[in-house]
């Protein structure tokens, strides 16, 4: 019954609709209604859109709200017919706080008179310290209040050094404007001044025929060709000609001399592209670990080896490897032939030689050969015999409870540094080293014997391969590093196992490997066992070197290591001091650290950028590449006018 009623109603509605449509007047009325309704809707939504985008204030719940300055506001140009681009970027954010430290950092150029400023070897500061045992020539760094916050200028006319090997024999006068040595050492053929450059004939006080002939004479007494001698120490190096001519024989010398009246000795050495540091053997240990050097050398270095209980020769013994050689030429060797020319009495020279031989004997050294102006001693390969002799003679005790590798502001002593224990008389203390060049990639004995806790032979091999990959990537980022011969003097600020230097062994460069004294593991001994060189350094202090020493500086996690120890900007200013104009820097560290470093680098007018890690952009560790711009002190006349103003 209900279904029948519903069908009847639907039929009636259908008839009604049909009647309406069938009539012409009804059809026109319906179209008018539709047009009116459509116009109303369009007008409503248009007004609604204008209201939503209006910059005027809007009243909501009785409160007035101004538009948020951080929110996006769309501005339409009434004369433009183009539709605005849609912006899907987020515009609601909390801005990063301003870096007040970087903003307040200013590093103006220093005065031109400071172009050779070496903070820890400053001549004026050194006068405050005792002259006894040359203590005044040791490192004496400025207090925090005295640290300069300016950039050391290059002298006016500074030029990029000549490329190796041409630099071995010549350097631009404008880079090291000192003629003192050309006068003081004129008869000894150290250095000559010719036109706009210095010439280095390779002469020396005790090798008038030149350093190469002198080294050949040494090679007739000990084998310099079989790869057993790779690292050497030159005390009182002069302009480092001995080290310069050893390089062609695959022997890497660490040369040092104090900053004294012979102005710019070490500066000349570094300008030539030869490894060197400012240093003196006085009251503190040399900044090298024990058993570092295969041979040590003194050619009229004027060190009183036999005095003060032989303390200076005892320090040489500490850094000399088992079986290593000590070479001495000059007074008092062959005094019988030279005593008149040296203006010394025969008795004083004989007493000096007797004193040296007595000290050498107390160190258990053997006088290997004495021929002409050369005398060569050899350190024993172990201390088995030496310990027996100590029980009999008791003339020089062994050091007790001492870390032989600790050498940063560590006082020297007259006791004998004991070599590692051995089980057999023929065994080499600490382990026998492979010959060069196999020595570079062989696992260092300090690692294979477990002296460096936490570092295994497998880790060493992996590190070597890792740095080959990293250095190849560096060369793709820095075209100057990739250009063979562009750089000569390189510095690694946190060398670890020396992998960076090892990866560059086929390039015409040398690397000063730094192991920070704050490093968790002291790996510098292992670096020397690889046949590389380096030194200790605290980067909260200045390095013992002249300005513009290095062409390239590398640092792995340096600023993370020092972030709670000293100011980042002070380390960067020291880097700027020792980096040559147009030299490069590559730093790898956490991205947040490098962003801060870059802000300071930009303030120092370095051209810097941050690149991805060699493994891709998803690594937090990034790489900063920077180039120090070329700039110099103003011309002397202009500088004097500025001072008057």
Coordinates of N, CA and C in Angstrom, one line a residue, residues 310-506:
X310 N 128.3 17.1 30.1 CA 127.9 16.5 28.8 C 126.4 16.5 28.5
X311 N 125.7 17.4 29.1 CA 124.2 17.4 29.0 C 123.7 17.6 27.6
X312 N 124.4 18.3 26.7 CA 124.0 18.6 25.4 C 124.1 17.3 24.5
X313 N 125.2 16.6 24.7 CA 125.4 15.4 24.0 C 124.5 14.3 24.5
X314 N 124.1 14.3 25.8 CA 123.2 13.4 26.3 C 121.8 13.6 25.7
X315 N 121.5 14.8 25.4 CA 120.2 15.1 24.7 C 120.2 14.6 23.2
X316 N 121.4 14.7 22.6 CA 121.5 14.1 21.2 C 121.3 12.6 21.3
X317 N 121.9 12.0 22.4 CA 121.7 10.5 22.6 C 120.2 10.2 22.7
X318 N 119.5 11.0 23.4 CA 118.0 10.7 23.6 C 117.3 10.6 22.2
X319 N 117.6 11.5 21.3 CA 116.8 11.6 20.0 C 117.5 10.7 19.0
X320 N 118.6 10.1 19.2 CA 119.3 9.3 18.2 C 118.8 7.8 18.3
X321 N 118.5 7.2 17.2 CA 118.0 5.9 17.3 C 119.1 4.9 17.6
X322 N 118.8 3.7 18.1 CA 119.8 2.7 18.3 C 120.6 2.4 17.0
X323 N 121.9 2.4 17.2 CA 122.8 2.2 16.0 C 123.0 3.5 15.2
X324 N 122.4 4.6 15.6 CA 122.6 5.9 14.8 C 123.9 6.5 15.0
X325 N 124.2 7.5 14.1 CA 125.5 8.1 14.1 C 125.5 9.6 14.5
X326 N 126.6 10.0 15.1 CA 126.8 11.4 15.4 C 128.0 11.8 14.7
X327 N 127.9 12.9 13.9 CA 129.0 13.4 13.0 C 129.4 14.8 13.5
X328 N 130.7 14.9 13.7 CA 131.2 16.2 14.2 C 132.4 16.7 13.3
X329 N 132.3 17.9 12.8 CA 133.4 18.5 12.1 C 133.6 19.9 12.6
X330 N 134.8 20.4 12.6 CA 135.1 21.7 13.2 C 135.8 21.5 14.5
X331 N 136.0 22.6 15.3 CA 136.7 22.5 16.5 C 136.0 21.5 17.5
X332 N 136.7 20.6 18.1 CA 138.2 20.5 18.1 C 138.8 19.4 17.2
X333 N 137.9 18.9 16.3 CA 138.4 17.8 15.4 C 139.5 18.3 14.5
X334 N 140.6 17.5 14.5 CA 141.8 17.8 13.7 C 142.4 19.1 14.1
X335 N 142.4 19.3 15.4 CA 142.9 20.6 15.9 C 144.4 20.8 15.6
X336 N 145.1 19.6 15.4 CA 146.5 19.7 15.1 C 146.8 20.5 13.8
X337 N 145.9 20.5 12.9 CA 146.0 21.2 11.6 C 145.5 22.6 11.6
X338 N 144.5 22.8 12.5 CA 143.7 24.1 12.4 C 143.9 25.0 13.6
X339 N 144.7 24.7 14.6 CA 144.6 25.5 15.8 C 145.0 26.9 15.6
X340 N 145.9 27.2 14.7 CA 146.3 28.6 14.5 C 145.2 29.4 13.8
X341 N 144.5 28.7 12.8 CA 143.4 29.4 12.1 C 142.2 29.6 13.0
X342 N 142.0 28.7 14.0 CA 140.9 28.9 14.9 C 141.3 29.9 16.0
X343 N 142.5 30.3 16.1 CA 143.0 31.2 17.1 C 142.7 30.7 18.5
X344 N 143.0 29.4 18.6 CA 142.9 28.7 19.9 C 144.3 28.1 20.3
X345 N 144.5 27.9 21.5 CA 145.7 27.2 21.9 C 145.6 25.7 21.7
X346 N 146.7 25.0 21.5 CA 146.7 23.6 21.4 C 146.1 22.9 22.6
X347 N 146.5 23.4 23.8 CA 146.0 22.8 25.0 C 144.5 22.9 25.2
X348 N 143.9 24.0 24.8 CA 142.4 24.2 25.0 C 141.7 23.3 24.0
X349 N 142.2 23.2 22.8 CA 141.5 22.3 21.8 C 141.7 20.8 22.2
X350 N 142.8 20.4 22.7 CA 143.0 19.0 23.2 C 142.1 18.7 24.3
X351 N 142.0 19.7 25.3 CA 141.1 19.4 26.4 C 139.7 19.3 26.0
X352 N 139.3 20.1 25.0 CA 137.9 20.1 24.5 C 137.6 18.7 23.8
X353 N 138.6 18.2 23.0 CA 138.4 16.9 22.4 C 138.4 15.8 23.4
X354 N 139.2 15.9 24.4 CA 139.2 14.8 25.5 C 137.9 14.8 26.2
X355 N 137.3 16.0 26.4 CA 136.1 16.1 27.1 C 134.9 15.5 26.3
X356 N 134.9 15.7 25.0 CA 133.9 15.1 24.1 C 134.0 13.6 24.1
X357 N 135.2 13.1 24.0 CA 135.4 11.6 24.0 C 135.0 11.0 25.3
X358 N 135.3 11.7 26.4 CA 134.9 11.2 27.7 C 133.3 11.1 27.8
X359 N 132.6 12.1 27.4 CA 131.2 12.1 27.4 C 130.6 11.0 26.5
X360 N 131.2 10.9 25.3 CA 130.7 9.9 24.3 C 130.9 8.5 24.9
X361 N 132.0 8.3 25.6 CA 132.3 7.0 26.3 C 131.3 6.7 27.4
X362 N 130.9 7.7 28.1 CA 129.9 7.5 29.2 C 128.5 7.2 28.6
X363 N 128.3 7.6 27.4 CA 127.0 7.3 26.7 C 127.1 5.9 26.0
X364 N 128.2 5.2 26.2 CA 128.4 3.9 25.5 C 128.5 4.0 24.0
X365 N 128.9 5.2 23.5 CA 129.1 5.4 22.1 C 130.5 4.8 21.7
X366 N 130.6 4.5 20.4 CA 131.8 4.0 19.9 C 132.4 4.9 18.9
X367 N 133.6 5.3 19.0 CA 134.3 6.2 18.0 C 134.5 5.3 16.8
X368 N 133.7 5.5 15.8 CA 133.7 4.7 14.6 C 134.9 5.0 13.7
X369 N 135.1 6.3 13.4 CA 136.1 6.7 12.5 C 136.5 8.1 12.8
X370 N 137.7 8.5 12.6 CA 138.2 9.9 12.6 C 139.1 10.0 11.5
X371 N 138.7 10.8 10.5 CA 139.5 11.0 9.3 C 139.4 12.4 8.8
X372 N 140.6 13.1 8.8 CA 140.7 14.5 8.4 C 139.9 15.3 9.3
X373 N 138.9 16.1 8.8 CA 138.2 17.0 9.6 C 136.9 16.4 10.1
X374 N 136.7 15.1 9.9 CA 135.5 14.4 10.3 C 135.7 13.4 11.4
X375 N 134.8 13.3 12.4 CA 134.8 12.3 13.4 C 133.4 11.8 13.5
X376 N 133.2 10.4 13.5 CA 131.9 9.8 13.6 C 131.8 8.8 14.7
X377 N 130.8 9.0 15.6 CA 130.5 8.1 16.7 C 129.3 7.3 16.3
X378 N 129.1 6.1 16.9 CA 127.9 5.3 16.7 C 127.3 4.9 18.1
X379 N 126.0 5.1 18.2 CA 125.3 4.7 19.4 C 125.1 3.2 19.3
X380 N 125.1 2.5 20.5 CA 124.9 1.1 20.5 C 123.4 0.7 20.1
X381 N 123.2 -0.5 19.6 CA 121.9 -0.9 19.2 C 121.0 -1.3 20.4
X382 N 121.7 -1.6 21.5 CA 120.9 -1.8 22.7 C 121.9 -1.5 23.9
X383 N 121.3 -1.6 25.1 CA 122.1 -1.2 26.3 C 122.5 -2.4 27.2
X384 N 122.6 -3.5 26.6 CA 123.0 -4.7 27.5 C 124.4 -4.5 28.0
X385 N 125.3 -4.2 27.2 CA 126.7 -4.0 27.6 C 126.8 -2.7 28.5
X386 N 126.0 -1.7 28.1 CA 126.1 -0.5 28.8 C 125.6 -0.6 30.3
X387 N 124.6 -1.4 30.5 CA 124.1 -1.7 31.9 C 125.2 -2.4 32.7
X388 N 125.9 -3.3 32.1 CA 126.9 -4.0 32.8 C 128.0 -3.0 33.2
X389 N 128.4 -2.1 32.3 CA 129.5 -1.2 32.6 C 129.0 -0.2 33.7
X390 N 127.7 0.1 33.8 CA 127.2 1.0 34.8 C 127.5 0.4 36.2
X391 N 127.3 -0.9 36.3 CA 127.5 -1.5 37.6 C 129.0 -1.4 38.1
X392 N 129.9 -1.3 37.1 CA 131.3 -1.2 37.4 C 131.8 0.2 37.6
X393 N 131.5 1.1 36.6 CA 132.0 2.5 36.7 C 131.1 3.5 37.4
X394 N 129.8 3.3 37.2 CA 128.8 4.2 37.9 C 129.1 5.6 37.6
X395 N 129.4 6.0 36.3 CA 129.7 7.3 36.0 C 128.6 8.1 35.4
X396 N 127.6 7.5 34.8 CA 126.4 8.2 34.3 C 125.2 7.3 34.5
X397 N 124.4 7.6 35.5 CA 123.2 6.7 35.8 C 122.2 6.8 34.7
X398 N 121.4 5.7 34.6 CA 120.2 5.7 33.7 C 119.1 6.5 34.3
X399 N 118.3 7.2 33.5 CA 117.2 7.9 34.0 C 116.1 7.0 34.5
X400 N 115.4 7.3 35.5 CA 114.4 6.5 36.1 C 113.1 7.3 36.1
X401 N 112.0 6.5 36.0 CA 110.6 7.0 36.0 C 110.5 8.3 35.1
X402 N 110.9 8.1 33.9 CA 110.9 9.2 32.9 C 110.3 8.8 31.6
X403 N 109.5 9.7 31.0 CA 108.9 9.4 29.7 C 109.9 10.0 28.7
X404 N 110.6 9.1 28.0 CA 111.7 9.6 27.1 C 111.1 10.4 25.9
X405 N 109.8 10.3 25.6 CA 109.2 10.9 24.4 C 108.6 12.3 24.8
X406 N 108.5 12.6 26.1 CA 108.0 13.9 26.5 C 109.0 15.0 26.2
X407 N 108.7 15.9 25.4 CA 109.7 16.9 25.0 C 109.1 18.3 24.7
X408 N 108.1 18.7 25.5 CA 107.6 20.1 25.3 C 107.8 20.8 26.7
X409 N 108.7 21.8 26.7 CA 109.1 22.5 27.9 C 109.5 21.5 29.0
X410 N 110.2 20.4 28.6 CA 110.7 19.4 29.5 C 112.2 19.6 29.7
X411 N 112.6 19.8 30.9 CA 114.0 20.1 31.2 C 114.9 18.9 30.9
X412 N 116.1 19.2 30.3 CA 117.1 18.2 30.0 C 117.7 17.7 31.3
X413 N 118.3 16.5 31.2 CA 119.0 16.0 32.4 C 120.3 15.3 31.9
X414 N 121.1 15.1 32.9 CA 122.4 14.4 32.5 C 122.4 12.9 32.6
X415 N 121.2 12.4 33.0 CA 121.1 10.9 33.1 C 120.9 10.4 31.7
X416 N 121.3 9.1 31.5 CA 121.2 8.4 30.2 C 119.8 7.8 30.0
X417 N 119.2 8.2 28.9 CA 117.9 7.7 28.5 C 118.0 6.2 28.2
X418 N 117.3 5.3 29.0 CA 117.5 3.9 28.7 C 116.8 3.4 27.4
X419 N 117.4 2.6 26.6 CA 116.7 2.0 25.5 C 115.8 0.9 25.9
X420 N 114.8 0.6 25.1 CA 113.9 -0.5 25.4 C 114.6 -1.9 25.7
X421 N 114.1 -2.7 26.5 CA 114.8 -3.9 26.9 C 114.8 -4.9 25.7
X422 N 115.9 -5.7 25.7 CA 116.1 -6.7 24.6 C 116.4 -8.0 25.3
X423 N 116.2 -9.1 24.5 CA 116.5 -10.5 25.1 C 117.8 -11.0 24.5
X424 N 118.4 -10.4 23.5 CA 119.6 -10.9 22.9 C 120.5 -9.7 22.6
X425 N 121.8 -9.9 22.6 CA 122.8 -8.9 22.4 C 122.7 -8.3 21.0
X426 N 122.3 -9.1 20.0 CA 122.2 -8.7 18.6 C 120.9 -8.0 18.3
X427 N 119.9 -8.0 19.2 CA 118.6 -7.5 19.0 C 118.7 -5.9 19.1
X428 N 117.9 -5.3 18.2 CA 117.9 -3.8 18.1 C 116.8 -3.4 19.1
X429 N 117.1 -2.5 20.0 CA 116.1 -2.0 21.0 C 115.0 -1.3 20.3
X430 N 113.8 -1.6 20.7 CA 112.6 -1.0 20.1 C 112.2 -1.5 18.8
X431 N 113.0 -2.4 18.2 CA 112.7 -3.1 16.9 C 113.5 -2.5 15.8
X432 N 113.8 -3.4 14.8 CA 114.6 -2.9 13.7 C 113.7 -2.3 12.6
X433 N 114.2 -1.2 12.1 CA 113.5 -0.5 11.0 C 113.8 -1.0 9.7
X434 N 112.7 -1.0 8.8 CA 112.9 -1.4 7.4 C 113.7 -0.3 6.7
X435 N 114.4 -0.6 5.7 CA 115.1 0.4 4.9 C 114.2 1.2 4.0
X436 N 114.6 2.4 3.8 CA 113.9 3.3 2.9 C 113.9 2.8 1.4
X437 N 112.9 2.8 0.7 CA 111.5 3.4 0.9 C 110.5 2.5 1.5
X438 N 110.8 1.2 1.7 CA 109.9 0.3 2.3 C 109.4 0.7 3.7
X439 N 110.3 1.5 4.4 CA 110.1 2.0 5.7 C 108.8 2.8 5.8
X440 N 108.5 3.5 4.7 CA 107.3 4.4 4.7 C 106.0 3.7 5.0
X441 N 105.8 2.5 4.4 CA 104.6 1.8 4.5 C 104.6 0.6 5.4
X442 N 105.8 0.3 5.9 CA 105.9 -0.8 6.9 C 105.3 -0.4 8.2
X443 N 104.8 -1.3 8.9 CA 104.2 -1.0 10.2 C 105.3 -0.6 11.2
X444 N 105.3 0.6 11.7 CA 106.3 1.1 12.6 C 106.4 0.2 13.9
X445 N 107.7 -0.1 14.3 CA 107.8 -0.9 15.5 C 107.1 -0.5 16.7
X446 N 106.9 0.8 16.9 CA 106.2 1.3 18.1 C 104.7 0.8 18.0
X447 N 104.2 0.6 16.8 CA 102.8 0.0 16.7 C 102.8 -1.5 16.8
X448 N 103.7 -2.1 16.0 CA 103.8 -3.6 16.0 C 104.1 -4.2 17.4
X449 N 104.8 -3.4 18.2 CA 105.2 -3.9 19.5 C 104.2 -3.4 20.6
X450 N 103.1 -2.7 20.2 CA 102.1 -2.4 21.2 C 102.4 -1.2 22.0
X451 N 103.4 -0.4 21.7 CA 103.8 0.8 22.5 C 102.7 1.9 22.4
X452 N 102.0 2.0 21.3 CA 100.9 3.0 21.1 C 99.6 2.3 21.4
X453 N 99.1 2.4 22.6 CA 97.9 1.7 22.9 C 96.7 2.1 22.1
X454 N 96.0 1.1 21.6 CA 94.8 1.3 20.8 C 95.0 1.4 19.3
X455 N 96.3 1.4 18.9 CA 96.6 1.4 17.5 C 97.3 0.1 17.0
X456 N 96.7 -0.5 16.1 CA 97.2 -1.8 15.6 C 97.8 -1.7 14.2
X457 N 98.5 -2.7 13.8 CA 99.1 -2.7 12.5 C 98.0 -2.6 11.4
X458 N 96.9 -3.3 11.6 CA 95.8 -3.2 10.6 C 95.2 -1.8 10.5
X459 N 95.1 -1.1 11.7 CA 94.7 0.3 11.7 C 95.7 1.2 10.9
X460 N 96.9 0.9 11.1 CA 98.0 1.7 10.4 C 97.8 1.5 8.9
X461 N 97.6 0.3 8.4 CA 97.5 0.1 7.0 C 96.2 0.7 6.4
X462 N 95.1 0.7 7.2 CA 93.9 1.3 6.8 C 94.1 2.8 6.7
X463 N 94.8 3.4 7.7 CA 95.0 4.8 7.7 C 95.8 5.3 6.5
X464 N 96.8 4.5 6.1 CA 97.6 4.8 4.9 C 96.8 4.8 3.7
X465 N 95.9 3.8 3.5 CA 95.0 3.8 2.3 C 94.0 4.9 2.3
X466 N 93.5 5.2 3.5 CA 92.5 6.3 3.7 C 93.1 7.6 3.2
X467 N 94.3 7.9 3.6 CA 94.9 9.2 3.2 C 95.3 9.3 1.8
X468 N 95.5 8.2 1.1 CA 95.7 8.2 -0.3 C 94.4 8.7 -1.0
X469 N 93.3 8.2 -0.5 CA 92.0 8.6 -1.1 C 91.7 10.1 -0.8
X470 N 92.0 10.5 0.5 CA 91.7 11.8 0.9 C 92.6 12.9 0.1
X471 N 93.9 12.6 -0.1 CA 94.7 13.5 -0.8 C 94.3 13.6 -2.2
X472 N 93.9 12.5 -2.8 CA 93.4 12.6 -4.2 C 92.2 13.5 -4.3
X473 N 91.3 13.4 -3.3 CA 90.2 14.3 -3.3 C 90.6 15.7 -3.1
X474 N 91.5 16.0 -2.2 CA 92.0 17.3 -2.0 C 92.5 18.0 -3.3
X475 N 93.2 17.2 -4.1 CA 93.7 17.7 -5.3 C 92.6 18.1 -6.3
X476 N 91.5 17.4 -6.2 CA 90.4 17.8 -7.0 C 89.7 19.1 -6.5
X477 N 89.9 19.4 -5.3 CA 89.3 20.7 -4.7 C 90.3 21.9 -4.8
X478 N 91.6 21.6 -4.7 CA 92.5 22.7 -4.7 C 93.5 22.5 -5.9
X479 N 93.3 23.3 -6.9 CA 94.2 23.1 -8.1 C 95.6 23.4 -7.9
X480 N 95.9 24.3 -6.8 CA 97.3 24.6 -6.5 C 98.0 23.4 -5.9
X481 N 97.3 22.7 -5.1 CA 97.9 21.5 -4.5 C 98.1 20.4 -5.6
X482 N 97.2 20.4 -6.5 CA 97.3 19.4 -7.6 C 98.4 19.7 -8.6
X483 N 98.8 21.0 -8.7 CA 99.8 21.4 -9.7 C 101.2 21.0 -9.1
X484 N 101.8 20.1 -9.8 CA 103.1 19.6 -9.4 C 104.1 20.7 -9.4
X485 N 104.8 20.9 -8.2 CA 105.8 21.9 -8.1 C 105.3 23.2 -7.6
X486 N 104.0 23.4 -7.6 CA 103.5 24.7 -7.1 C 103.8 25.0 -5.6
X487 N 103.8 23.9 -4.8 CA 104.1 24.1 -3.4 C 105.3 23.3 -3.1
X488 N 106.0 23.7 -2.0 CA 107.2 23.0 -1.5 C 107.1 22.7 0.0
X489 N 106.9 23.7 0.8 CA 106.8 23.6 2.3 C 105.4 23.3 2.7
X490 N 105.1 22.2 3.3 CA 103.8 21.8 3.7 C 103.8 21.6 5.2
X491 N 102.6 21.9 5.9 CA 102.5 21.7 7.3 C 101.2 20.9 7.6
X492 N 101.3 19.9 8.4 CA 100.2 19.1 8.9 C 100.0 19.4 10.3
X493 N 98.9 20.1 10.7 CA 98.8 20.6 12.1 C 98.4 19.5 13.1
X494 N 97.9 18.4 12.6 CA 97.5 17.3 13.5 C 97.7 16.0 12.7
X495 N 99.0 15.6 12.7 CA 99.4 14.6 11.7 C 99.0 13.1 12.1
X496 N 98.7 12.8 13.3 CA 98.4 11.4 13.7 C 99.5 10.5 13.4
X497 N 99.3 9.7 12.3 CA 100.3 8.7 11.9 C 101.1 9.1 10.7
X498 N 100.9 10.4 10.2 CA 101.7 10.9 9.1 C 101.1 10.4 7.8
X499 N 99.9 10.0 7.7 CA 99.3 9.5 6.5 C 99.2 10.6 5.4
X500 N 98.9 11.8 5.8 CA 98.8 12.9 4.8 C 100.2 13.1 4.1
X501 N 101.3 13.1 4.9 CA 102.6 13.3 4.3 C 103.0 12.1 3.5
X502 N 102.6 10.9 3.9 CA 103.0 9.7 3.2 C 102.3 9.6 1.8
X503 N 101.1 10.1 1.7 CA 100.3 10.1 0.5 C 100.9 11.1 -0.5
X504 N 101.8 12.0 -0.1 CA 102.4 13.0 -1.0 C 103.9 12.7 -1.3
X505 N 104.3 11.5 -0.9 CA 105.7 11.2 -1.0 C 106.3 11.3 -2.4
X506 N 105.5 11.1 -3.4 CA 106.0 11.2 -4.8 C 106.0 12.6 -5.4

